[in-house]
């Protein structure tokens, strides 16, 4: 898809993550059917959920529904909220050794009483389709092959789908979490953008946002980025998702200035799941020795 020309005072083109994700899921479904046909292997994603946090339950349900659309089996492993780190590590270690499981998703956050890092590291790197292990993170940092953290991976795919070349652009990432802000900045850097990270201790955030040719908002605060701070013609990626379907960017005002902008919902969210499914297929092909 071609980006609209950059002009001031026009309404931005929407980056339709749902449509781009649908195409990725369709391609994944075709690859899945081919794997069943050629090797008799049905790709399988294990989803592990600790407790019954309503948002996490919904996310896991969405991911499992989408698996079904992509011809991927999902094996759900619900664990009680009282699960200890040791028990969770044991479950993840077992799934890592199970030859019928190709990808493992530990829905997070897992609760404050669990050592989340220890749990993530129990996932075998070759099954880390959500890109949460230190090995996956290091591969991302070195721009080596490996599983991407899904939301950052989805954001990069969306930029590509709209022919946004980060080379030489000033990219500003607001947020520095290990699963989102940090890796998306690393990916933009690997694609030759000049990257600035902002976080809760950043001074004069608004003036940094104003310089962004590509802005990634990953804060988790409704409409935190003011539309008036968007540089005319900027590409605005709103990864935030807050109650009431509200993103981290003041959408209407930002859309008046940006050239391209993601809606919430229907922007980054569907891309995240599409990348998870695609990476599950990559893992299944590799583990069954059929990848090109
Ligand atoms: P997180 O771990 O809570 O990180 C939030 C980041 O925002 C932190 O780096 C924090 O800075 C920064 N921040 C908080 N207040 C700030 C302020 N006043 N000024 C500047 N920076 C501030 O959140 P996350 O997991 O990265 O998620 C961020 C958002 O993305 C949430 O809305 C989440 O729901 C959404 N999300 C969406 C998807 C998807 O698939 N669409 C996936 C994951 C997350 P410090 O590091 O200094 O504390």
PDB file of N, CA, C and O and ligand atoms in Angstrom, residues 59 151 174-177 179-181 198-201 205 218-221 224 239-242 248 268-269 272, ligand 1:
ATOM      1  N   UNK A  59      -7.708 -12.055  26.004  1.00  0.00           N
ATOM      2  CA  UNK A  59      -6.578 -12.089  25.058  1.00  0.00           C
ATOM      3  C   UNK A  59      -6.281 -13.516  24.612  1.00  0.00           C
ATOM      4  O   UNK A  59      -6.065 -13.776  23.430  1.00  0.00           O
ATOM      5  N   UNK A 151       4.458  -7.763  19.302  1.00  0.00           N
ATOM      6  CA  UNK A 151       3.905  -6.432  19.010  1.00  0.00           C
ATOM      7  C   UNK A 151       4.914  -5.591  18.198  1.00  0.00           C
ATOM      8  O   UNK A 151       4.542  -5.036  17.159  1.00  0.00           O
ATOM      9  N   UNK A 174       7.823   6.213  22.709  1.00  0.00           N
ATOM     10  CA  UNK A 174       7.454   6.601  24.072  1.00  0.00           C
ATOM     11  C   UNK A 174       7.059   5.326  24.811  1.00  0.00           C
ATOM     12  O   UNK A 174       6.045   4.711  24.499  1.00  0.00           O
ATOM     13  N   UNK A 175       7.886   4.940  25.772  1.00  0.00           N
ATOM     14  CA  UNK A 175       7.723   3.662  26.484  1.00  0.00           C
ATOM     15  C   UNK A 175       8.963   2.813  26.248  1.00  0.00           C
ATOM     16  O   UNK A 175       9.563   2.865  25.163  1.00  0.00           O
ATOM     17  N   UNK A 176       9.362   2.067  27.273  1.00  0.00           N
ATOM     18  CA  UNK A 176      10.598   1.279  27.153  1.00  0.00           C
ATOM     19  C   UNK A 176      10.448  -0.095  27.800  1.00  0.00           C
ATOM     20  O   UNK A 176      11.393  -0.621  28.402  1.00  0.00           O
ATOM     21  N   UNK A 177       9.246  -0.674  27.727  1.00  0.00           N
ATOM     22  CA  UNK A 177       9.075  -2.007  28.315  1.00  0.00           C
ATOM     23  C   UNK A 177       9.842  -3.029  27.481  1.00  0.00           C
ATOM     24  O   UNK A 177      10.132  -2.812  26.295  1.00  0.00           O
ATOM     25  N   UNK A 179       8.889  -5.838  26.371  1.00  0.00           N
ATOM     26  CA  UNK A 179       8.135  -6.536  25.315  1.00  0.00           C
ATOM     27  C   UNK A 179       7.687  -5.600  24.212  1.00  0.00           C
ATOM     28  O   UNK A 179       7.195  -6.036  23.184  1.00  0.00           O
ATOM     29  N   UNK A 180       7.843  -4.300  24.411  1.00  0.00           N
ATOM     30  CA  UNK A 180       7.278  -3.374  23.418  1.00  0.00           C
ATOM     31  C   UNK A 180       8.213  -2.202  23.087  1.00  0.00           C
ATOM     32  O   UNK A 180       8.827  -2.174  22.015  1.00  0.00           O
ATOM     33  N   UNK A 181       8.323  -1.252  23.995  1.00  0.00           N
ATOM     34  CA  UNK A 181       9.088  -0.043  23.670  1.00  0.00           C
ATOM     35  C   UNK A 181      10.532  -0.342  23.278  1.00  0.00           C
ATOM     36  O   UNK A 181      11.008   0.074  22.215  1.00  0.00           O
ATOM     37  N   UNK A 198      11.674   7.629  24.976  1.00  0.00           N
ATOM     38  CA  UNK A 198      11.152   8.462  26.051  1.00  0.00           C
ATOM     39  C   UNK A 198      10.512   7.554  27.090  1.00  0.00           C
ATOM     40  O   UNK A 198      10.018   6.476  26.761  1.00  0.00           O
ATOM     41  N   UNK A 199      10.517   7.985  28.341  1.00  0.00           N
ATOM     42  CA  UNK A 199       9.952   7.189  29.435  1.00  0.00           C
ATOM     43  C   UNK A 199       9.489   8.125  30.538  1.00  0.00           C
ATOM     44  O   UNK A 199       9.460   9.357  30.335  1.00  0.00           O
ATOM     45  N   UNK A 200       9.162   7.551  31.697  1.00  0.00           N
ATOM     46  CA  UNK A 200       8.543   8.377  32.739  1.00  0.00           C
ATOM     47  C   UNK A 200       9.483   9.444  33.302  1.00  0.00           C
ATOM     48  O   UNK A 200       9.037  10.384  33.939  1.00  0.00           O
ATOM     49  N   UNK A 201      10.788   9.283  33.096  1.00  0.00           N
ATOM     50  CA  UNK A 201      11.738  10.291  33.610  1.00  0.00           C
ATOM     51  C   UNK A 201      12.190  11.265  32.533  1.00  0.00           C
ATOM     52  O   UNK A 201      13.071  12.092  32.766  1.00  0.00           O
ATOM     53  N   UNK A 205       9.197  15.960  27.117  1.00  0.00           N
ATOM     54  CA  UNK A 205       8.736  14.905  26.213  1.00  0.00           C
ATOM     55  C   UNK A 205       8.036  15.477  24.977  1.00  0.00           C
ATOM     56  O   UNK A 205       8.271  15.053  23.849  1.00  0.00           O
ATOM     57  N   UNK A 218       3.723   3.787  23.303  1.00  0.00           N
ATOM     58  CA  UNK A 218       3.613   2.508  24.027  1.00  0.00           C
ATOM     59  C   UNK A 218       3.697   2.785  25.521  1.00  0.00           C
ATOM     60  O   UNK A 218       4.619   2.365  26.197  1.00  0.00           O
ATOM     61  N   UNK A 219       2.708   3.525  26.005  1.00  0.00           N
ATOM     62  CA  UNK A 219       2.742   4.036  27.366  1.00  0.00           C
ATOM     63  C   UNK A 219       1.707   3.348  28.269  1.00  0.00           C
ATOM     64  O   UNK A 219       1.985   3.007  29.414  1.00  0.00           O
ATOM     65  N   UNK A 220       0.494   3.177  27.725  1.00  0.00           N
ATOM     66  CA  UNK A 220      -0.582   2.610  28.540  1.00  0.00           C
ATOM     67  C   UNK A 220      -1.324   3.683  29.318  1.00  0.00           C
ATOM     68  O   UNK A 220      -1.818   3.435  30.414  1.00  0.00           O
ATOM     69  N   UNK A 221      -1.409   4.891  28.728  1.00  0.00           N
ATOM     70  CA  UNK A 221      -2.194   5.981  29.338  1.00  0.00           C
ATOM     71  C   UNK A 221      -3.065   6.598  28.253  1.00  0.00           C
ATOM     72  O   UNK A 221      -2.533   7.035  27.218  1.00  0.00           O
ATOM     73  N   UNK A 224      -2.446  10.032  25.960  1.00  0.00           N
ATOM     74  CA  UNK A 224      -1.299  10.692  26.604  1.00  0.00           C
ATOM     75  C   UNK A 224      -0.552  11.619  25.619  1.00  0.00           C
ATOM     76  O   UNK A 224      -0.067  12.683  25.994  1.00  0.00           O
ATOM     77  N   UNK A 239       0.378   1.991  19.904  1.00  0.00           N
ATOM     78  CA  UNK A 239       0.337   0.604  20.405  1.00  0.00           C
ATOM     79  C   UNK A 239      -0.474   0.500  21.681  1.00  0.00           C
ATOM     80  O   UNK A 239      -0.737  -0.594  22.157  1.00  0.00           O
ATOM     81  N   UNK A 240      -0.864   1.628  22.235  1.00  0.00           N
ATOM     82  CA  UNK A 240      -1.567   1.628  23.515  1.00  0.00           C
ATOM     83  C   UNK A 240      -2.963   1.061  23.399  1.00  0.00           C
ATOM     84  O   UNK A 240      -3.614   1.182  22.350  1.00  0.00           O
ATOM     85  N   UNK A 241      -3.368   0.406  24.447  1.00  0.00           N
ATOM     86  CA  UNK A 241      -4.759  -0.047  24.501  1.00  0.00           C
ATOM     87  C   UNK A 241      -5.273   0.177  25.913  1.00  0.00           C
ATOM     88  O   UNK A 241      -4.783  -0.433  26.863  1.00  0.00           O
ATOM     89  N   UNK A 242      -6.224   1.092  26.031  1.00  0.00           N
ATOM     90  CA  UNK A 242      -6.777   1.432  27.348  1.00  0.00           C
ATOM     91  C   UNK A 242      -8.281   1.187  27.344  1.00  0.00           C
ATOM     92  O   UNK A 242      -8.893   1.085  26.281  1.00  0.00           O
ATOM     93  N   UNK A 248      -3.136   5.474  23.156  1.00  0.00           N
ATOM     94  CA  UNK A 248      -2.253   6.385  23.895  1.00  0.00           C
ATOM     95  C   UNK A 248      -2.124   7.742  23.215  1.00  0.00           C
ATOM     96  O   UNK A 248      -1.445   8.632  23.715  1.00  0.00           O
ATOM     97  N   UNK A 268      -2.523  -1.925  15.708  1.00  0.00           N
ATOM     98  CA  UNK A 268      -1.409  -2.769  16.159  1.00  0.00           C
ATOM     99  C   UNK A 268      -1.887  -4.124  16.715  1.00  0.00           C
ATOM    100  O   UNK A 268      -1.233  -5.146  16.512  1.00  0.00           O
ATOM    101  N   UNK A 269      -3.039  -4.137  17.401  1.00  0.00           N
ATOM    102  CA  UNK A 269      -3.530  -5.356  18.065  1.00  0.00           C
ATOM    103  C   UNK A 269      -3.593  -6.581  17.147  1.00  0.00           C
ATOM    104  O   UNK A 269      -2.981  -7.616  17.444  1.00  0.00           O
ATOM    105  N   UNK A 272      -0.219  -8.000  16.143  1.00  0.00           N
ATOM    106  CA  UNK A 272       0.479  -8.748  17.191  1.00  0.00           C
ATOM    107  C   UNK A 272       0.113 -10.235  17.107  1.00  0.00           C
ATOM    108  O   UNK A 272       0.981 -11.118  17.129  1.00  0.00           O
TER     109      UNK A 272
HETATM  110  P1  LIG B   1       4.429  -0.948  30.561  1.00  0.00           P
HETATM  111  O1  LIG B   1       5.275  -2.136  30.787  1.00  0.00           O
HETATM  112  O2  LIG B   1       3.563  -0.451  31.659  1.00  0.00           O
HETATM  113  O3  LIG B   1       5.380   0.228  30.081  1.00  0.00           O
HETATM  114  C1  LIG B   1       4.905   1.530  29.952  1.00  0.00           C
HETATM  115  C2  LIG B   1       6.019   2.452  29.563  1.00  0.00           C
HETATM  116  O4  LIG B   1       5.500   3.760  29.490  1.00  0.00           O
HETATM  117  C3  LIG B   1       7.179   2.467  30.573  1.00  0.00           C
HETATM  118  O5  LIG B   1       8.403   2.398  29.886  1.00  0.00           O
HETATM  119  C4  LIG B   1       6.998   3.795  31.299  1.00  0.00           C
HETATM  120  O6  LIG B   1       8.213   4.419  31.674  1.00  0.00           O
HETATM  121  C5  LIG B   1       6.343   4.643  30.217  1.00  0.00           C
HETATM  122  N1  LIG B   1       5.581   5.707  30.861  1.00  0.00           N
HETATM  123  C6  LIG B   1       4.658   5.594  31.853  1.00  0.00           C
HETATM  124  N2  LIG B   1       4.222   6.825  32.211  1.00  0.00           N
HETATM  125  C7  LIG B   1       4.893   7.700  31.448  1.00  0.00           C
HETATM  126  C8  LIG B   1       4.889   9.121  31.374  1.00  0.00           C
HETATM  127  N3  LIG B   1       4.104   9.877  32.153  1.00  0.00           N
HETATM  128  N4  LIG B   1       5.705   9.699  30.476  1.00  0.00           N
HETATM  129  C9  LIG B   1       6.501   8.955  29.675  1.00  0.00           C
HETATM  130  N5  LIG B   1       6.537   7.602  29.693  1.00  0.00           N
HETATM  131  C10 LIG B   1       5.750   6.992  30.585  1.00  0.00           C
HETATM  132  O7  LIG B   1       3.448  -1.156  29.319  1.00  0.00           O
HETATM  133  P2  LIG B   1       3.607  -2.054  27.986  1.00  0.00           P
HETATM  134  O8  LIG B   1       3.396  -3.477  28.314  1.00  0.00           O
HETATM  135  O9  LIG B   1       4.805  -1.652  27.220  1.00  0.00           O
HETATM  136  O10 LIG B   1       2.302  -1.559  27.207  1.00  0.00           O
HETATM  137  C11 LIG B   1       2.125  -0.225  26.802  1.00  0.00           C
HETATM  138  C12 LIG B   1       0.747  -0.084  26.154  1.00  0.00           C
HETATM  139  O11 LIG B   1       0.694  -0.930  25.010  1.00  0.00           O
HETATM  140  C13 LIG B   1      -0.434  -0.516  27.033  1.00  0.00           C
HETATM  141  O12 LIG B   1      -1.560   0.292  26.724  1.00  0.00           O
HETATM  142  C14 LIG B   1      -0.717  -1.937  26.582  1.00  0.00           C
HETATM  143  O13 LIG B   1      -2.077  -2.313  26.775  1.00  0.00           O
HETATM  144  C15 LIG B   1      -0.409  -1.818  25.121  1.00  0.00           C
HETATM  145  N6  LIG B   1      -0.009  -3.112  24.488  1.00  0.00           N
HETATM  146  C16 LIG B   1      -0.667  -3.438  23.361  1.00  0.00           C
HETATM  147  C17 LIG B   1      -0.344  -4.616  22.719  1.00  0.00           C
HETATM  148  C18 LIG B   1      -1.056  -4.968  21.469  1.00  0.00           C
HETATM  149  O14 LIG B   1      -0.970  -6.087  21.011  1.00  0.00           O
HETATM  150  N7  LIG B   1      -1.759  -4.031  20.852  1.00  0.00           N
HETATM  151  C19 LIG B   1       0.636  -5.467  23.250  1.00  0.00           C
HETATM  152  C20 LIG B   1       1.314  -5.085  24.395  1.00  0.00           C
HETATM  153  C21 LIG B   1       0.967  -3.887  25.022  1.00  0.00           C
HETATM  154  P3  LIG B   1       9.193   3.807  32.796  1.00  0.00           P
HETATM  155  O15 LIG B   1       9.921   2.682  32.125  1.00  0.00           O
HETATM  156  O16 LIG B   1      10.073   4.954  33.136  1.00  0.00           O
HETATM  157  O17 LIG B   1       8.311   3.351  33.926  1.00  0.00           O
END
